[in-house]
Coordinates of C-alpha atoms in Angstrom, one line a residue:
M1 CA -4.7 -51.7 8.6
D2 CA -2.8 -51.4 11.9
A3 CA -3.7 -48.2 13.7
R4 CA -0.1 -47.5 14.3
T5 CA 0.6 -47.2 10.6
D6 CA -2.7 -45.7 9.6
T7 CA -2.1 -42.0 8.6
R8 CA -5.5 -41.1 9.9
H9 CA -4.2 -41.7 13.5
I10 CA -1.0 -39.6 13.0
P11 CA -1.6 -36.0 14.0
L12 CA -0.8 -33.3 11.4
C13 CA 0.8 -30.4 13.3
V14 CA 0.7 -27.1 11.5
D15 CA 2.7 -23.9 12.1
L16 CA 0.9 -20.6 12.0
D17 CA 3.2 -17.7 11.0
G18 CA 4.3 -18.0 7.4
T19 CA 2.5 -21.3 7.0
L20 CA -1.2 -21.1 7.7
V21 CA -1.1 -17.4 7.3
A22 CA 1.3 -15.5 4.9
A23 CA 2.4 -13.1 7.6
D24 CA 4.2 -12.8 11.0
T25 CA 1.6 -12.1 13.6
L26 CA 4.2 -10.7 16.1
W27 CA 5.8 -8.3 13.6
E28 CA 2.5 -7.1 12.2
G29 CA 1.2 -6.5 15.7
V30 CA 4.3 -4.5 16.7
A31 CA 3.9 -2.4 13.5
I32 CA 0.2 -1.7 14.1
I33 CA 0.8 -0.7 17.8
L34 CA 3.7 1.6 17.0
L35 CA 1.9 3.3 14.1
R36 CA -1.0 3.9 16.5
N37 CA 1.2 5.1 19.4
P38 CA 5.0 5.5 18.8
L39 CA 5.5 6.1 22.5
L40 CA 4.7 2.5 23.2
L41 CA 8.2 1.6 21.8
F42 CA 9.6 2.2 25.3
A43 CA 7.0 -0.3 26.8
M44 CA 7.9 -2.8 24.1
I45 CA 11.6 -2.6 25.0
G46 CA 10.6 -3.5 28.6
W47 CA 8.4 -6.4 27.4
A48 CA 11.2 -7.7 25.2
L49 CA 13.7 -7.6 28.2
K50 CA 11.4 -10.0 30.0
G51 CA 11.6 -12.4 27.1
K52 CA 10.1 -12.8 23.7
A53 CA 7.1 -14.8 25.1
C54 CA 6.2 -11.8 27.2
L55 CA 6.5 -9.5 24.2
K56 CA 4.2 -11.7 22.1
A57 CA 1.5 -11.8 24.8
E58 CA 1.5 -8.0 25.4
V59 CA 1.5 -7.3 21.7
A60 CA -1.4 -9.7 21.1
R61 CA -3.4 -7.9 23.8
R62 CA -3.0 -4.5 22.3
S63 CA -2.9 -5.0 18.5
G64 CA -6.6 -5.4 18.1
R65 CA -6.1 -7.9 15.2
V66 CA -8.9 -10.5 14.8
A67 CA -8.8 -13.8 13.0
A68 CA -10.4 -12.4 9.8
D69 CA -7.6 -9.9 9.4
W70 CA -4.9 -12.4 8.5
P71 CA -4.0 -13.5 4.9
Y72 CA -4.6 -17.2 5.0
R73 CA -2.9 -19.5 2.5
D74 CA -5.8 -21.0 0.4
A75 CA -3.7 -24.1 -0.5
V76 CA -2.9 -24.8 3.1
L77 CA -6.6 -24.4 4.1
A78 CA -7.7 -26.7 1.3
R79 CA -5.1 -29.3 2.4
L80 CA -6.2 -29.2 6.0
E81 CA -9.9 -29.5 5.0
R82 CA -9.1 -32.6 3.1
E83 CA -7.2 -34.1 6.0
K84 CA -10.0 -33.3 8.4
L85 CA -12.5 -35.1 6.2
T86 CA -10.5 -38.3 6.8
G87 CA -10.9 -37.9 10.6
R88 CA -7.2 -37.1 11.1
P89 CA -6.3 -35.0 14.1
I90 CA -5.0 -31.6 13.1
V91 CA -3.0 -29.6 15.7
L92 CA -2.1 -25.9 15.5
V93 CA 1.4 -25.6 16.9
T94 CA 2.6 -22.0 17.0
G95 CA 4.9 -19.7 18.7
A96 CA 2.2 -17.0 18.6
A97 CA 0.4 -15.9 21.8
E98 CA -2.5 -17.9 23.2
S99 CA -5.2 -15.3 22.2
V100 CA -4.0 -15.2 18.6
A101 CA -3.8 -19.0 18.3
R102 CA -7.3 -19.6 19.9
D103 CA -8.9 -16.9 17.8
I104 CA -7.5 -18.3 14.5
A105 CA -8.4 -21.9 15.5
A106 CA -12.0 -20.9 16.2
H107 CA -12.2 -18.9 13.0
T108 CA -11.0 -21.7 10.8
G109 CA -12.7 -24.6 12.6
L110 CA -10.0 -27.0 11.4
F111 CA -8.1 -27.9 14.6
T112 CA -8.6 -30.6 17.2
D113 CA -6.0 -29.2 19.5
I114 CA -3.8 -26.1 20.0
M115 CA -0.2 -25.7 21.3
H116 CA 1.0 -22.1 21.7
S117 CA 3.4 -19.8 23.5
T118 CA 2.7 -18.7 27.0
E119 CA 3.9 -15.6 28.9
T120 CA 6.9 -17.7 30.0
L121 CA 7.5 -20.1 27.1
N122 CA 8.2 -19.1 23.5
L123 CA 7.2 -22.2 21.6
T124 CA 9.6 -22.0 18.7
H125 CA 12.6 -23.9 17.3
S126 CA 13.9 -26.7 19.6
R127 CA 11.3 -25.9 22.3
K128 CA 8.5 -26.7 19.8
R129 CA 10.3 -29.9 18.8
D130 CA 10.7 -31.0 22.4
A131 CA 7.1 -30.3 23.2
L132 CA 5.9 -32.3 20.2
V133 CA 8.3 -35.2 20.9
A134 CA 7.2 -35.2 24.5
R135 CA 3.5 -35.5 23.4
Y136 CA 3.7 -37.7 20.4
G137 CA 7.1 -39.3 20.4
E138 CA 10.0 -39.1 17.9
G139 CA 8.5 -39.5 14.4
G140 CA 5.0 -39.7 15.9
F141 CA 3.6 -36.7 14.0
D142 CA 3.7 -35.0 10.7
Y143 CA 4.6 -31.3 10.6
M144 CA 3.8 -28.4 8.2
G145 CA 6.1 -25.4 8.5
N146 CA 8.1 -22.9 6.5
S147 CA 11.1 -21.4 8.2
R148 CA 14.6 -21.8 9.8
D149 CA 12.9 -22.2 13.2
D150 CA 11.0 -25.2 11.9
V151 CA 14.0 -27.2 10.8
P152 CA 14.5 -29.0 14.1
V153 CA 10.8 -29.9 14.1
F154 CA 11.1 -31.2 10.5
S155 CA 13.9 -33.5 11.6
A156 CA 11.8 -34.9 14.5
A157 CA 8.7 -35.5 12.4
R158 CA 7.6 -38.6 10.6
R159 CA 7.0 -36.5 7.6
A160 CA 7.6 -32.9 6.8
I161 CA 5.5 -30.7 4.5
V162 CA 7.3 -27.5 3.6
V163 CA 5.3 -24.3 2.7
A164 CA 6.7 -21.2 1.1
P165 CA 10.1 -21.9 2.6
D166 CA 12.9 -19.5 3.5
A167 CA 16.5 -20.4 2.5
A168 CA 17.2 -22.7 5.5
A169 CA 13.9 -24.6 5.2
E170 CA 14.3 -25.0 1.4
A171 CA 17.8 -26.4 1.9
W172 CA 16.5 -28.9 4.4
R173 CA 13.7 -29.9 2.1
R174 CA 16.1 -30.5 -0.8
D175 CA 18.5 -32.6 1.4
H176 CA 15.6 -34.8 2.7
D177 CA 13.5 -34.8 -0.5
A178 CA 10.5 -33.6 1.6
E179 CA 7.2 -32.5 0.2
R180 CA 6.7 -28.9 -0.8
L181 CA 3.1 -27.6 -0.8
D182 CA 2.5 -25.3 -3.7
V183 CA 0.9 -22.1 -2.4
G184 CA 1.0 -20.2 -5.7
R185 CA 3.5 -17.8 -7.2
I186 CA 5.3 -15.5 -4.8
S187 CA 6.7 -12.6 -6.7
P188 CA 10.4 -11.7 -6.1
L189 CA 9.5 -8.2 -7.1
A190 CA 7.2 -7.6 -4.1
A191 CA 9.4 -4.8 -2.8
L192 CA 9.4 -3.1 -6.1
K193 CA 5.6 -3.4 -6.4
S194 CA 5.1 -2.0 -2.9
I195 CA 6.9 1.2 -3.7
R196 CA 4.6 1.7 -6.7
V197 CA 7.0 3.0 -9.2
H198 CA 4.2 3.7 -11.6
Q199 CA 3.0 6.4 -9.2
W200 CA 6.2 8.3 -9.7
A201 CA 4.5 9.6 -12.9
K202 CA 2.7 12.1 -10.6
N203 CA 6.0 13.8 -9.8
V204 CA 6.4 15.0 -13.4
L205 CA 4.4 17.9 -12.0
I206 CA 7.7 19.2 -10.5
A207 CA 8.8 20.1 -14.0
V208 CA 5.7 22.4 -14.7
P209 CA 7.3 25.7 -13.4
M210 CA 10.4 25.1 -15.5
I211 CA 8.4 24.4 -18.6
L212 CA 6.0 27.3 -18.2
N213 CA 9.0 29.6 -17.6
H214 CA 10.7 28.4 -20.8
E215 CA 13.7 27.0 -19.0
V216 CA 13.7 23.5 -20.5
L217 CA 17.0 24.1 -22.3
H218 CA 18.7 25.4 -19.2
L219 CA 20.9 22.5 -18.0
D220 CA 21.1 23.7 -14.4
A221 CA 17.3 23.9 -14.1
L222 CA 16.9 20.5 -15.8
F223 CA 19.4 18.9 -13.5
S224 CA 17.6 20.3 -10.4
V225 CA 14.3 19.1 -11.6
I226 CA 15.6 15.6 -12.1
I227 CA 17.1 15.5 -8.6
A228 CA 13.8 16.9 -7.1
F229 CA 11.8 14.3 -9.0
F230 CA 13.7 11.4 -7.4
A231 CA 13.7 13.1 -4.0
F232 CA 9.9 13.3 -4.1
S233 CA 9.5 9.9 -5.6
F234 CA 11.6 8.2 -2.9
L235 CA 9.8 10.0 -0.1
A236 CA 6.4 9.2 -1.7
S237 CA 7.3 5.5 -2.0
A238 CA 8.3 5.4 1.7
V239 CA 5.0 6.9 2.6
Y240 CA 3.2 4.3 0.4
V241 CA 4.9 1.5 2.3
I242 CA 4.0 3.0 5.7
N243 CA 0.4 3.6 4.5
D244 CA 0.1 -0.1 3.5
L245 CA 1.4 -1.0 7.0
S246 CA -1.2 1.2 8.7
D247 CA -4.0 0.0 6.5
L248 CA -3.5 -3.7 6.4
G249 CA -6.9 -4.6 7.9
N250 CA -8.8 -2.5 5.4
D251 CA -6.6 -3.6 2.5
R252 CA -7.3 -7.3 3.2
R253 CA -11.0 -6.7 3.1
H254 CA -10.7 -4.8 -0.2
P255 CA -11.4 -6.8 -3.4
K256 CA -8.3 -5.4 -5.2
K257 CA -6.0 -4.0 -2.5
R258 CA -5.8 -7.4 -0.7
F259 CA -3.3 -8.4 -3.4
R260 CA -0.8 -5.8 -2.4
P261 CA 2.6 -7.2 -1.3
L262 CA 2.1 -6.5 2.4
A263 CA -1.6 -7.3 2.6
S264 CA -1.1 -10.6 0.8
G265 CA 2.0 -11.5 2.9
Q266 CA 4.4 -11.5 -0.1
M267 CA 6.6 -8.9 1.8
S268 CA 7.3 -9.1 5.5
V269 CA 6.8 -6.2 8.0
P270 CA 10.6 -6.0 8.8
V271 CA 11.5 -5.8 5.1
A272 CA 8.8 -3.1 4.7
I273 CA 10.2 -1.0 7.6
V274 CA 13.8 -1.2 6.3
L275 CA 12.6 -0.4 2.8
A276 CA 10.7 2.7 4.0
G277 CA 13.8 3.8 6.0
C278 CA 16.2 3.5 3.1
L279 CA 13.9 5.4 0.8
T280 CA 13.6 8.2 3.3
V281 CA 17.3 8.5 3.8
A282 CA 17.8 8.6 0.0
S283 CA 15.2 11.3 -0.4
V284 CA 16.9 13.5 2.3
A285 CA 20.3 13.0 0.7
L286 CA 19.0 14.2 -2.6
A287 CA 17.2 17.2 -1.1
L288 CA 20.6 18.4 0.4
L289 CA 21.8 19.0 -3.2
L290 CA 19.0 21.5 -3.9
P291 CA 18.1 25.0 -2.5
F292 CA 17.0 25.1 1.2
D293 CA 13.5 26.2 0.1
F294 CA 13.1 22.8 -1.7
A295 CA 14.0 21.0 1.5
L296 CA 11.3 23.0 3.4
V297 CA 8.7 22.1 0.8
L298 CA 9.8 18.4 0.9
G299 CA 9.5 18.5 4.7
F300 CA 6.0 20.0 4.5
Y301 CA 5.0 17.3 2.0
A302 CA 6.4 14.7 4.4
V303 CA 4.3 16.0 7.3
A304 CA 1.2 16.5 5.2
T305 CA 1.3 13.1 3.6
T306 CA 2.0 11.4 6.9
A307 CA -1.0 13.3 8.4
Y308 CA -3.1 12.1 5.5
T309 CA -2.0 8.5 5.9
F310 CA -2.8 8.3 9.6
V311 CA -5.7 10.8 10.1
L312 CA -6.9 12.9 7.2
K313 CA -7.7 10.2 4.7
R314 CA -10.5 9.1 7.0
K315 CA -12.1 12.6 7.2
L316 CA -15.0 13.6 5.0
L317 CA -13.9 16.0 2.3
V318 CA -10.7 16.9 4.2
D319 CA -9.1 14.0 2.4
V320 CA -9.8 15.3 -1.1
F321 CA -8.7 18.8 -0.3
T322 CA -5.5 17.4 1.2
L323 CA -4.9 15.3 -2.0
A324 CA -5.4 18.3 -4.2
G325 CA -3.0 20.3 -2.0
L326 CA -0.4 17.5 -2.2
Y327 CA -0.4 17.6 -6.0
T328 CA -0.1 21.3 -6.0
V329 CA 2.8 21.1 -3.5
R330 CA 4.7 19.2 -6.2
I331 CA 4.5 22.3 -8.4
V332 CA 5.6 24.5 -5.6
A333 CA 8.6 22.1 -5.1
G334 CA 9.5 22.4 -8.7
A335 CA 9.6 26.2 -8.4
A336 CA 11.7 26.0 -5.2
A337 CA 14.2 23.5 -6.9
T338 CA 14.7 25.8 -9.9
D339 CA 14.4 29.1 -8.0
T340 CA 11.4 30.0 -10.2
E341 CA 8.7 32.5 -9.3
L342 CA 5.2 31.0 -8.9
S343 CA 2.1 32.4 -10.5
F344 CA -1.0 32.8 -8.4
W345 CA -3.1 31.7 -11.4
L346 CA -1.1 28.5 -11.8
L347 CA -1.7 27.6 -8.1
A348 CA -5.4 28.4 -8.3
F349 CA -5.8 26.3 -11.5
S350 CA -3.9 23.4 -9.9
I351 CA -6.0 23.4 -6.8
F352 CA -9.3 23.1 -8.7
F353 CA -7.9 20.7 -11.4
F354 CA -6.5 18.3 -8.8
L355 CA -9.5 18.6 -6.5
S356 CA -11.6 17.3 -9.4
L357 CA -9.2 14.4 -9.8
A358 CA -9.2 13.7 -6.1
L359 CA -13.0 13.6 -6.1
V360 CA -13.1 11.3 -9.0
K361 CA -10.9 8.9 -7.0
R362 CA -13.4 8.8 -4.2
Y363 CA -16.2 8.6 -6.7
V364 CA -14.7 5.4 -8.2
E365 CA -14.5 3.9 -4.7
L366 CA -18.1 4.8 -4.0
N367 CA -19.2 3.4 -7.4
D368 CA -17.5 0.1 -6.5
F369 CA -18.9 0.0 -3.0
D370 CA -21.8 -2.5 -2.5
G371 CA -22.8 -1.5 1.0
E372 CA -26.0 -0.2 2.3
P373 CA -26.7 3.6 1.6
D374 CA -25.8 4.6 5.2
A375 CA -22.7 2.2 5.4
Y376 CA -19.3 3.8 5.5
V377 CA -16.6 2.8 2.9
P378 CA -13.9 0.9 4.9
G379 CA -11.2 3.3 6.0
R380 CA -13.0 6.4 4.6
G381 CA -15.4 9.1 5.8
Y382 CA -17.9 8.5 3.0
Q383 CA -21.2 6.7 2.8
A384 CA -22.7 5.1 -0.3
V385 CA -25.4 7.8 -0.2
D386 CA -22.6 10.5 -0.9
F387 CA -22.1 9.1 -4.4
D388 CA -24.0 11.8 -6.3
M389 CA -22.8 14.6 -4.2
V390 CA -19.1 13.7 -4.8
G391 CA -19.8 13.5 -8.5
Q392 CA -21.4 16.9 -8.6
A393 CA -18.6 18.5 -6.6
G394 CA -16.0 16.9 -8.9
I395 CA -17.6 18.1 -12.1
A396 CA -18.0 21.6 -10.7
S397 CA -14.3 21.6 -9.8
A398 CA -13.5 20.7 -13.4
F399 CA -15.4 23.6 -14.8
T400 CA -13.9 26.0 -12.2
A401 CA -10.4 24.8 -13.2
A402 CA -11.3 25.7 -16.9
L403 CA -12.6 29.1 -15.8
V404 CA -9.5 29.9 -13.8
L405 CA -7.4 28.9 -16.8
A406 CA -9.5 31.2 -19.0
L407 CA -8.9 34.2 -16.6
Y408 CA -5.2 33.3 -16.5
V409 CA -4.9 33.3 -20.3
H410 CA -6.4 36.8 -20.3
S411 CA -4.2 38.1 -17.5
R412 CA -1.4 40.7 -17.7
E413 CA 1.0 38.0 -16.5
M414 CA 0.3 35.9 -19.6
E415 CA 0.6 39.0 -21.9
A416 CA 4.0 39.7 -20.4
M417 CA 5.2 36.1 -20.8
Y418 CA 3.8 35.2 -24.2
S419 CA 4.0 37.2 -27.4
N420 CA 0.8 35.6 -28.7
P421 CA -1.4 34.7 -25.7
L422 CA -4.6 34.2 -27.8
A423 CA -3.0 31.0 -29.1
L424 CA -3.5 29.5 -25.6
W425 CA -7.3 30.0 -25.5
P426 CA -8.0 26.4 -26.8
L427 CA -6.3 25.1 -23.6
C428 CA -9.6 25.8 -21.8
P429 CA -11.8 23.3 -23.8
L430 CA -8.9 20.8 -23.8
V431 CA -8.8 20.8 -20.0
L432 CA -12.6 20.4 -19.9
Y433 CA -12.4 17.5 -22.4
M434 CA -9.7 15.7 -20.4
L435 CA -11.5 16.1 -17.0
L436 CA -15.1 15.4 -18.2
R437 CA -13.9 12.3 -20.2
I438 CA -12.3 10.9 -17.0
W439 CA -15.6 11.6 -15.1
M440 CA -17.6 9.8 -17.8
L441 CA -15.2 6.8 -17.7
A442 CA -15.6 6.7 -13.9
R443 CA -19.4 6.7 -14.2
R444 CA -19.2 3.8 -16.6
R445 CA -16.9 1.9 -14.1
M446 CA -14.1 2.0 -16.7
L447 CA -11.6 3.9 -14.6
H448 CA -9.6 1.4 -12.4
E449 CA -6.6 3.4 -11.2
D450 CA -5.4 6.7 -9.8
P451 CA -6.7 9.4 -12.3
V452 CA -3.4 11.2 -12.4
V453 CA -1.6 8.0 -13.3
F454 CA -4.4 7.3 -15.8
I455 CA -3.7 10.6 -17.6
M456 CA 0.0 9.6 -17.8
H457 CA -0.8 6.3 -19.5
D458 CA -4.0 7.0 -21.5
W459 CA -3.1 7.8 -25.1
R460 CA -6.0 10.2 -25.6
S461 CA -5.0 12.2 -22.5
I462 CA -1.3 12.2 -23.6
F463 CA -2.4 13.4 -27.1
T464 CA -4.5 16.2 -25.4
V465 CA -1.5 17.2 -23.3
G466 CA 0.6 17.2 -26.5
I467 CA -1.8 19.6 -28.2
G468 CA -1.6 21.8 -25.2
A469 CA 2.2 21.8 -25.4
V470 CA 2.0 22.8 -29.0
L471 CA -0.3 25.7 -28.1
V472 CA 2.1 26.8 -25.4
V473 CA 4.9 26.9 -28.0
A474 CA 2.7 28.7 -30.4
G475 CA 2.0 31.3 -27.7
T476 CA 5.7 32.1 -27.5
L477 CA 6.0 32.9 -31.2
G478 CA 5.4 36.3 -32.5
S479 CA 1.9 37.2 -33.7

């Protein structure tokens, strides 16, 4: 076969962002830097004014990302490995900064050459096409890409291979009947998954003060609770998105979290930022419809949960106390939304109840952690050796919650509120049953989700809560 027509002698040029990796290295680097130090936004504006190539170089120097952090497309890697076995030259051609390109090339070990942006040249769109044509000639190379910026390069290539295309790249592919490399299913519901609607179940706690004060049939209170529920849910979802942005490196090394929309590359960083902003605006707009005290509680929750996202979740024990507090804040918010007086006993019970659930969440992580005894769980302040201690503290908190509830049932407040408070005594063993069962499931490695969400979906827990509700109703009836 003539060397000029032998595919093995035609270089396969491969794009990086969105093609080899399911992410945009520039946008992700920008997000990581700003989450670490928001004041660098002003420096970024200066870099951008000097040109996008300068911005890319500066971001790459400061982001701290390494090659192992990126979400590689397995189908693309497999294709390149097969091509390499034939002896075909494979060239990484990317608009990313030199340090990023060289790091990834060294990590994968697949490329015979690299073409990348410099501090003065942004190697994208027509500039990438011109550079490849100058080196290999018109039609002298095959090209694998994914986006609008790659369309001019597709047109200059001998053969185009389209990967996870955007609208412009897909339109070009259909018009030219080009190959599309199957990289697996990309969910159109990635944004919905990233806001974790299932976690909204936690915000049902906002209704607790209304229920315990027997105001369920008051339409004004019910309407306020519904608004408060969505205000908290939207804000919590915005924080989930920001949390995923800040924890991309750890999530990609986690056996389960690596499939989250941002970590897997199904959702881009710009979309995530816009989504978080819209959710925050919607939350604030709803809060304006409720009493000012609710807005204060929501603001406190925003500050506390942001502090948890960036700092507190990495601190030993501080993280679980913060989580327990954040659950209790939802109850405080419910009282503020309906202008209901809070009971000290309810707050004390909530703290210990949710502290037990927060500890079981860490217990599950430690139970699934396969590191050495003195190794830290990624992104946490715990070591594998802390496993037993966390379990003991969590079970002790469960018993303390039941004890506080027992004291509450026997309090003067309960006697004033319920005509038959003795009917509420079975709540104590019911609470212990619910918590200890969760702990036993965690020990057996049968608990695979947030324990609060688990309670909302587990039929035994729901049945237990239902019995509790019946007991509360019975307590309101005359003796």
